[in-house]
Amino acid sequence: MMAPLYEFGRFGDSASLVVAVLLGIAFGWFLEQGGMGNARKLSGQFYFTDLSVLKLMFSAIVTAMLGLFWLSWAGLLDLSRVYVPETFIAPQIVGGLVFGAGFATGGLCPGTSCVAAATGRKDGLALIVGMLAGVFVFGEAFPAIGHFADSTARGAWTLPQAFGLSYGTVVGGVVAVALGAFAGAEWLERRAERPARPMKVVA
Amino acid sequence: MTADARRRPGIERALAAVAVIGGVLAVVAGSPARPTRGSVDVTELARIVEHEEDHVTAVELARWIRDDKPRLRVLDIRADSEFADFHIPGATRVPLAEIARMPLDSAATYVLYSEGGTHAAQGWFLLRARGVKNVFFLRGGLYEWLEQVMNPHVPSTTPQAQRDSIRALTLWFGGKMTVVDSASTVPSAPDRELSAPHKSDARESIRKIRRRAC
């Protein structure tokens, strides 16, 4: 599962599962600490009032990306062994829209619904049931939609390949986009707060 | 919001600065994919090749495997499907590209083999360049293994003791030795120049061996 310790045989299957459980607990704990188990906070994203999700995602992307880039640059990590999920353009656009509709409606995504359920929130539990039902329906419907799900395959497709740029240039570009997104998100949040204040006074 | 109360602008600015520095330096840092560099002593390699110390014969390799030579690693660099069809017992399949970057055990003895001998010889060079001292290749490739270990044709004039030793080795690997009339066949000396049979010949021999195994 997890390179490099698993791949080089330092970990067996069971040790690898223990590591996965520990990482999962840490992941959930930090999501909850960031307020990501709260559906109200998450759905603020879709009304441009609270862009914590966007900021959290970009922070995670930039942290992981810089870490991978510089570790690999220092010769401590082999980038070619990092798993890159495959790209299927059309099915992933459709899937992303379905996912977004569910996220905006329920206020939680799969990971955060587990976090919400773990803290005893009933909406989190409801979304987990929905998620499992969705997985089941997708599996049952696969014979009919499998052809579409496998269409427009691009394999493991990375930004450096897509744009014909060097890794470093893409890293610099993503950092610039992230900082721009942060600035934009903060501006939107400040704008959303302004009319809210007089309303509080009235209430 | 409580989250806002907890915010520390100083830390946020510092993290943003780290990201900016990391991102800007990344643009000029060059490729993160480090080339695997090796260096070779060309004179030394030429000497090794000239003295034929770069390869093992199939029979030698068979003895190493049978006698459980410590830290012996046999690497098969053929395609996956060919490896699945038949391989030397205990061999690991490693694509040639992987040889350039796989983690190495400097105390191990590596033996490379391919269908003929060419790819294995190229792999030999890669491992030497990466600093492995004990690396050999099977000069005649899998053909040599099939001919000399799995299906040897021993002339009837061969001394009994030598014949027995060949038979024992062949049987250990599940092969079959055939004694032939010495006049009608080329002597099956391990060092003679090996002809390169067609691919289908190797597949055919493999199929025969598999049938026998079943």
XYZ file of C-alpha atoms in Angstrom:
417
model
C 0.000 0.000 0.000
C 2.288 2.727 1.260
C 5.645 3.315 -0.386
C 8.482 3.307 0.451
C 8.470 1.270 3.662
C 5.839 -1.164 2.422
C 7.405 -1.528 -0.993
C 10.846 -2.290 0.405
C 9.383 -4.936 2.682
C 10.010 -3.074 5.950
C 6.253 -3.251 6.578
C 3.995 -6.231 6.189
C 0.310 -6.013 5.296
C -0.820 -5.740 8.913
C 1.739 -3.090 9.890
C 0.656 -1.144 6.835
C -2.974 -1.292 8.009
C -1.964 -0.041 11.473
C -0.198 2.907 9.843
C -3.290 3.574 7.715
C -5.511 3.604 10.845
C -3.169 6.018 12.669
C -2.937 8.318 9.632
C -6.718 8.157 9.236
C -7.334 9.139 12.860
C -4.867 12.017 12.583
C -6.496 13.127 9.321
C -9.976 13.092 10.886
C -8.779 14.878 14.018
C -7.217 17.706 12.024
C -10.301 17.997 9.803
C -12.477 18.339 12.908
C -10.056 20.874 14.416
C -10.322 22.882 11.221
C -14.109 22.905 11.627
C -14.564 20.597 8.652
C -17.046 18.344 10.436
C -19.592 21.144 10.470
C -21.983 21.101 7.512
C -22.954 24.775 8.042
C -19.352 25.847 7.755
C -18.747 23.684 4.676
C -21.831 24.849 2.821
C -20.700 28.442 3.378
C -18.313 27.625 0.556
C -21.169 27.501 -1.944
C -22.592 30.859 -0.822
C -19.160 32.572 -0.772
C -19.529 33.385 2.929
C -16.959 30.964 4.384
C -14.227 29.684 2.100
C -12.421 27.564 4.696
C -12.675 24.473 2.474
C -10.991 26.190 -0.431
C -8.255 27.546 1.819
C -7.782 24.186 3.525
C -7.594 22.356 0.209
C -5.077 24.795 -1.235
C -2.997 24.679 1.968
C -2.924 20.876 1.760
C -2.080 20.919 -1.949
C 0.709 23.471 -1.557
C 2.162 21.715 1.512
C 2.153 18.268 -0.095
C 3.378 19.605 -3.434
C 6.309 21.568 -1.986
C 7.167 18.644 0.273
C 7.173 16.142 -2.593
C 9.066 18.470 -4.894
C 11.842 19.368 -2.465
C 12.205 15.865 -0.980
C 12.509 14.517 -4.477
C 14.900 17.297 -5.432
C 17.064 16.402 -2.438
C 17.082 12.785 -3.605
C 15.082 11.502 -0.608
C 12.020 10.498 -2.585
C 11.451 8.951 -6.002
C 8.659 10.946 -7.679
C 8.206 8.272 -10.326
C 6.984 5.915 -7.582
C 4.299 8.267 -6.299
C 0.931 6.966 -7.407
C -0.880 9.265 -9.827
C -4.629 8.544 -10.162
C -5.747 8.112 -13.744
C -7.655 10.760 -15.658
C -10.960 10.070 -17.465
C -12.081 13.497 -18.659
C -15.818 13.158 -19.402
C -16.785 10.763 -16.572
C -14.811 12.827 -14.073
C -16.577 16.045 -15.120
C -19.972 14.339 -14.723
C -18.856 12.721 -11.459
C -17.553 16.048 -10.175
C -20.919 17.713 -10.858
C -22.817 14.911 -9.072
C -20.350 15.131 -6.195
C -20.721 18.909 -6.020
C -24.511 18.698 -6.026
C -24.376 16.248 -3.118
C -21.808 18.353 -1.289
C -23.867 21.538 -1.628
C -27.079 19.746 -0.606
C -25.732 17.781 2.345
C -22.990 20.157 3.347
C -20.427 17.388 3.729
C -18.133 15.428 1.449
C -17.293 11.719 2.006
C -14.304 12.360 4.298
C -15.950 15.077 6.333
C -19.176 13.071 6.647
C -17.144 10.391 8.462
C -15.653 13.084 10.691
C -19.103 14.492 11.382
C -20.499 11.033 12.184
C -17.559 10.318 14.505
C -18.449 13.378 16.562
C -22.069 12.198 16.769
C -23.648 14.456 14.168
C -26.687 12.740 12.638
C -26.352 14.475 9.260
C -22.900 12.910 8.950
C -24.364 9.465 9.599
C -27.132 10.052 7.038
C -24.551 11.049 4.435
C -22.447 7.942 5.097
C -25.531 5.780 4.496
C -26.171 7.754 1.315
C -22.578 7.358 0.217
C -22.635 3.581 0.682
C -25.983 3.399 -1.146
C -24.429 5.414 -3.977
C -21.476 3.066 -4.170
C -23.859 0.114 -4.314
C -26.037 1.671 -7.025
C -22.951 2.596 -9.062
C -21.656 -0.945 -8.768
C -24.980 -2.439 -9.838
C -25.338 0.010 -12.707
C -21.751 -0.469 -13.886
C -22.620 -2.919 -16.711
C -24.795 -0.182 -18.232
C -22.545 2.834 -17.603
C -19.146 1.141 -17.555
C -18.516 2.070 -21.167
C -18.918 5.753 -20.312
C -16.924 5.413 -17.083
C -13.958 4.121 -19.067
C -14.179 6.687 -21.865
C -11.803 9.606 -22.595
C -9.028 7.916 -20.645
C -5.780 9.870 -20.420
C -3.901 7.568 -18.034
C -1.790 9.083 -15.274
C -1.824 12.600 -16.617
C 0.075 15.331 -14.793
C 0.105 19.107 -15.205
C 3.747 19.150 -16.411
C 2.739 16.699 -19.166
C -0.456 18.547 -20.063
C 1.203 21.966 -20.355
C 4.629 20.811 -21.501
C 6.241 22.682 -18.611
C 8.899 21.633 -16.143
C 7.851 20.370 -12.712
C 9.375 23.416 -11.027
C 7.423 25.848 -13.199
C 4.155 24.073 -12.398
C 5.019 24.118 -8.675
C 5.671 27.877 -8.809
C 2.471 28.380 -10.805
C 0.320 26.395 -8.367
C 1.739 28.376 -5.422
C 0.850 31.605 -7.249
C -2.679 30.337 -7.988
C -3.080 29.249 -4.335
C -2.011 32.636 -3.003
C -4.356 34.337 -5.464
C -7.174 32.027 -4.342
C -6.402 32.837 -0.688
C -6.527 36.568 -1.350
C -9.747 36.187 -3.345
C -11.314 33.990 -0.663
C -10.484 36.464 2.123
C -11.885 39.317 0.044
C -15.136 37.366 -0.513
C -15.378 36.559 3.199
C -14.882 40.208 4.187
C -17.536 41.246 1.679
C -19.926 38.621 3.102
C -19.316 39.841 6.649
C -20.091 43.502 5.983
C -23.904 43.346 5.574
C -24.054 40.731 8.343
C -22.967 43.159 11.083
C -25.888 45.613 11.023
C -28.236 42.587 10.908
C -26.715 41.300 14.153
C -27.356 44.651 15.804
C -30.986 44.488 14.710
C -31.340 40.976 16.077
C -16.499 32.931 14.519
C -14.271 31.153 17.015
C -11.972 30.105 14.217
C -11.290 33.773 13.492
C -10.416 34.441 17.119
C -7.802 31.707 16.982
C -6.142 33.122 13.908
C -2.579 34.244 14.174
C -1.741 36.572 11.282
C 1.982 36.333 12.054
C 2.088 32.558 11.547
C -0.113 32.770 8.472
C 2.161 35.337 6.899
C 5.240 33.245 7.714
C 3.680 30.123 6.150
C 2.693 32.115 3.066
C 6.267 33.398 2.830
C 7.622 29.821 3.052
C 5.235 28.758 0.280
C 6.288 31.694 -1.904
C 9.988 31.005 -1.382
C 9.510 27.270 -1.991
C 7.476 27.967 -5.118
C 9.802 30.584 -6.593
C 12.921 28.498 -5.947
C 11.173 25.467 -7.485
C 10.959 27.301 -10.814
C 14.742 27.653 -10.983
C 15.671 24.474 -9.065
C 15.583 22.225 -12.094
C 14.029 18.814 -12.415
C 13.168 17.009 -9.186
C 13.709 13.684 -10.942
C 17.352 13.137 -10.120
C 19.199 11.242 -12.809
C 20.795 8.087 -11.431
C 24.441 8.635 -12.116
C 27.007 5.895 -12.183
C 30.642 5.849 -13.030
C 32.679 3.086 -14.552
C 36.333 2.300 -14.756
C 36.418 1.620 -18.482
C 39.818 -0.103 -18.439
C 38.738 -2.385 -15.623
C 35.496 -3.289 -17.399
C 37.345 -4.000 -20.645
C 39.685 -6.310 -18.734
C 36.790 -8.152 -17.099
C 35.038 -8.624 -20.416
C 38.222 -9.736 -22.147
C 38.945 -12.298 -19.455
C 35.339 -13.492 -19.655
C 34.784 -12.845 -15.965
C 31.533 -11.074 -16.739
C 29.310 -14.090 -17.209
C 28.423 -17.463 -15.759
C 27.505 -20.582 -17.642
C 24.070 -22.075 -17.120
C 25.623 -25.058 -15.349
C 27.537 -22.825 -12.927
C 24.371 -20.867 -12.186
C 22.451 -24.109 -11.669
C 25.060 -25.228 -9.122
C 24.851 -21.885 -7.324
C 21.089 -22.196 -7.065
C 21.218 -25.848 -5.973
C 23.953 -25.199 -3.399
C 22.077 -22.190 -2.043
C 24.871 -19.702 -2.672
C 24.515 -16.963 -0.036
C 22.848 -13.745 -1.204
C 22.399 -14.915 -4.762
C 19.882 -12.825 -6.676
C 18.809 -14.042 -10.100
C 17.137 -11.329 -12.162
C 14.983 -12.115 -15.186
C 14.752 -9.114 -17.495
C 12.336 -10.546 -20.063
C 8.688 -9.535 -20.473
C 6.103 -10.363 -17.823
C 4.309 -12.946 -19.977
C 7.541 -14.758 -20.785
C 8.431 -14.808 -17.107
C 5.011 -16.254 -16.325
C 5.567 -18.956 -18.953
C 8.849 -20.157 -17.546
C 11.721 -18.802 -15.498
C 14.785 -20.061 -13.688
C 13.700 -21.156 -10.188
C 14.158 -18.377 -7.646
C 14.488 -15.636 -10.263
C 12.801 -12.257 -9.847
C 11.453 -10.398 -12.833
C 12.988 -6.930 -13.100
C 12.505 -4.742 -16.194
C 15.730 -3.262 -17.558
C 14.550 0.259 -16.689
C 14.087 -0.823 -13.088
C 17.688 -2.041 -12.924
C 18.783 1.555 -13.310
C 17.087 2.612 -10.074
C 16.213 -0.366 -7.919
C 17.698 -0.466 -4.426
C 20.853 -2.557 -4.429
C 22.474 -4.903 -1.957
C 26.208 -4.385 -2.379
C 27.020 -7.722 -0.734
C 24.769 -9.742 -3.046
C 25.731 -11.663 -6.155
C 23.530 -10.648 -9.057
C 22.982 -12.876 -12.067
C 21.050 -11.415 -14.975
C 19.517 -13.354 -17.780
C 17.333 -12.625 -20.772
C 16.111 -14.682 -23.701
C 19.424 -14.567 -25.543
C 22.271 -12.752 -23.897
C 22.240 -9.189 -25.167
C 19.800 -7.541 -22.771
C 21.369 -9.271 -19.806
C 24.796 -8.013 -20.885
C 23.419 -4.486 -21.074
C 21.897 -4.917 -17.624
C 25.288 -6.174 -16.424
C 26.835 -2.911 -17.563
C 24.149 -0.874 -15.762
C 24.763 -2.697 -12.490
C 28.533 -2.354 -12.826
C 28.081 1.361 -13.438
C 25.998 1.515 -10.264
C 28.907 0.063 -8.338
C 27.902 -3.584 -7.902
C 31.000 -5.788 -7.946
C 29.500 -9.279 -8.037
C 27.355 -9.183 -11.132
C 27.252 -11.758 -13.899
C 25.021 -12.592 -16.806
C 24.036 -15.789 -18.485
C 25.797 -15.460 -21.822
C 23.540 -17.772 -23.762
C 20.447 -16.612 -21.908
C 17.502 -18.855 -21.267
C 18.408 -20.909 -24.368
C 21.602 -21.941 -22.663
C 19.687 -22.847 -19.505
C 17.235 -24.978 -21.471
C 19.995 -26.668 -23.466
C 22.552 -27.245 -20.735
C 20.506 -27.663 -17.586
C 16.983 -28.694 -18.472
C 17.631 -30.801 -21.541
C 21.333 -31.631 -21.906
C 22.492 -33.985 -24.631
C 25.519 -35.802 -23.290
C 27.710 -37.823 -25.663
C 28.106 -41.489 -24.736
C 31.882 -40.998 -24.548
C 31.544 -38.710 -21.507
C 33.072 -40.291 -18.385
C 30.519 -41.896 -16.093
C 31.252 -39.615 -13.113
C 30.720 -36.472 -15.179
C 27.562 -37.922 -16.687
C 26.178 -38.660 -13.226
C 26.906 -35.165 -12.016
C 25.104 -33.661 -15.030
C 22.162 -36.032 -14.554
C 21.885 -35.161 -10.852
C 21.893 -31.426 -11.576
C 19.326 -31.807 -14.363
C 17.059 -33.940 -12.216
C 17.296 -31.417 -9.377
C 15.724 -28.818 -11.677
C 13.174 -31.289 -13.068
C 14.869 -31.653 -16.445
C 15.897 -34.702 -18.425
C 19.348 -35.696 -19.625
C 19.705 -37.546 -22.917
C 22.728 -39.635 -23.812
C 23.524 -39.395 -27.507
C 25.848 -41.245 -29.770
C 29.000 -39.134 -29.770
C 29.504 -39.433 -33.513
C 26.140 -37.947 -34.389
C 26.220 -34.811 -32.294
C 28.205 -31.706 -31.532
C 29.935 -32.014 -28.158
C 27.868 -30.312 -25.526
C 30.694 -28.406 -23.904
C 29.493 -25.481 -21.810
C 31.878 -23.005 -23.425
C 31.164 -23.648 -27.059
C 29.641 -20.882 -29.114
C 25.899 -20.996 -28.726
C 23.687 -20.655 -31.708
C 20.767 -18.324 -31.253
C 17.628 -20.299 -31.984
C 14.400 -18.593 -32.923
C 12.033 -17.328 -30.288
C 9.570 -20.083 -31.123
C 12.244 -22.650 -30.304
C 12.564 -21.360 -26.762
C 8.781 -21.313 -26.373
C 8.577 -24.837 -27.744
C 11.219 -26.117 -25.314
C 9.439 -24.373 -22.466
C 6.167 -25.989 -23.457
C 7.812 -29.421 -23.489
C 9.265 -28.851 -20.040
C 5.936 -27.665 -18.707
C 4.193 -30.705 -20.107
C 6.682 -32.915 -18.386
C 6.181 -31.057 -15.157
C 2.442 -31.602 -15.274
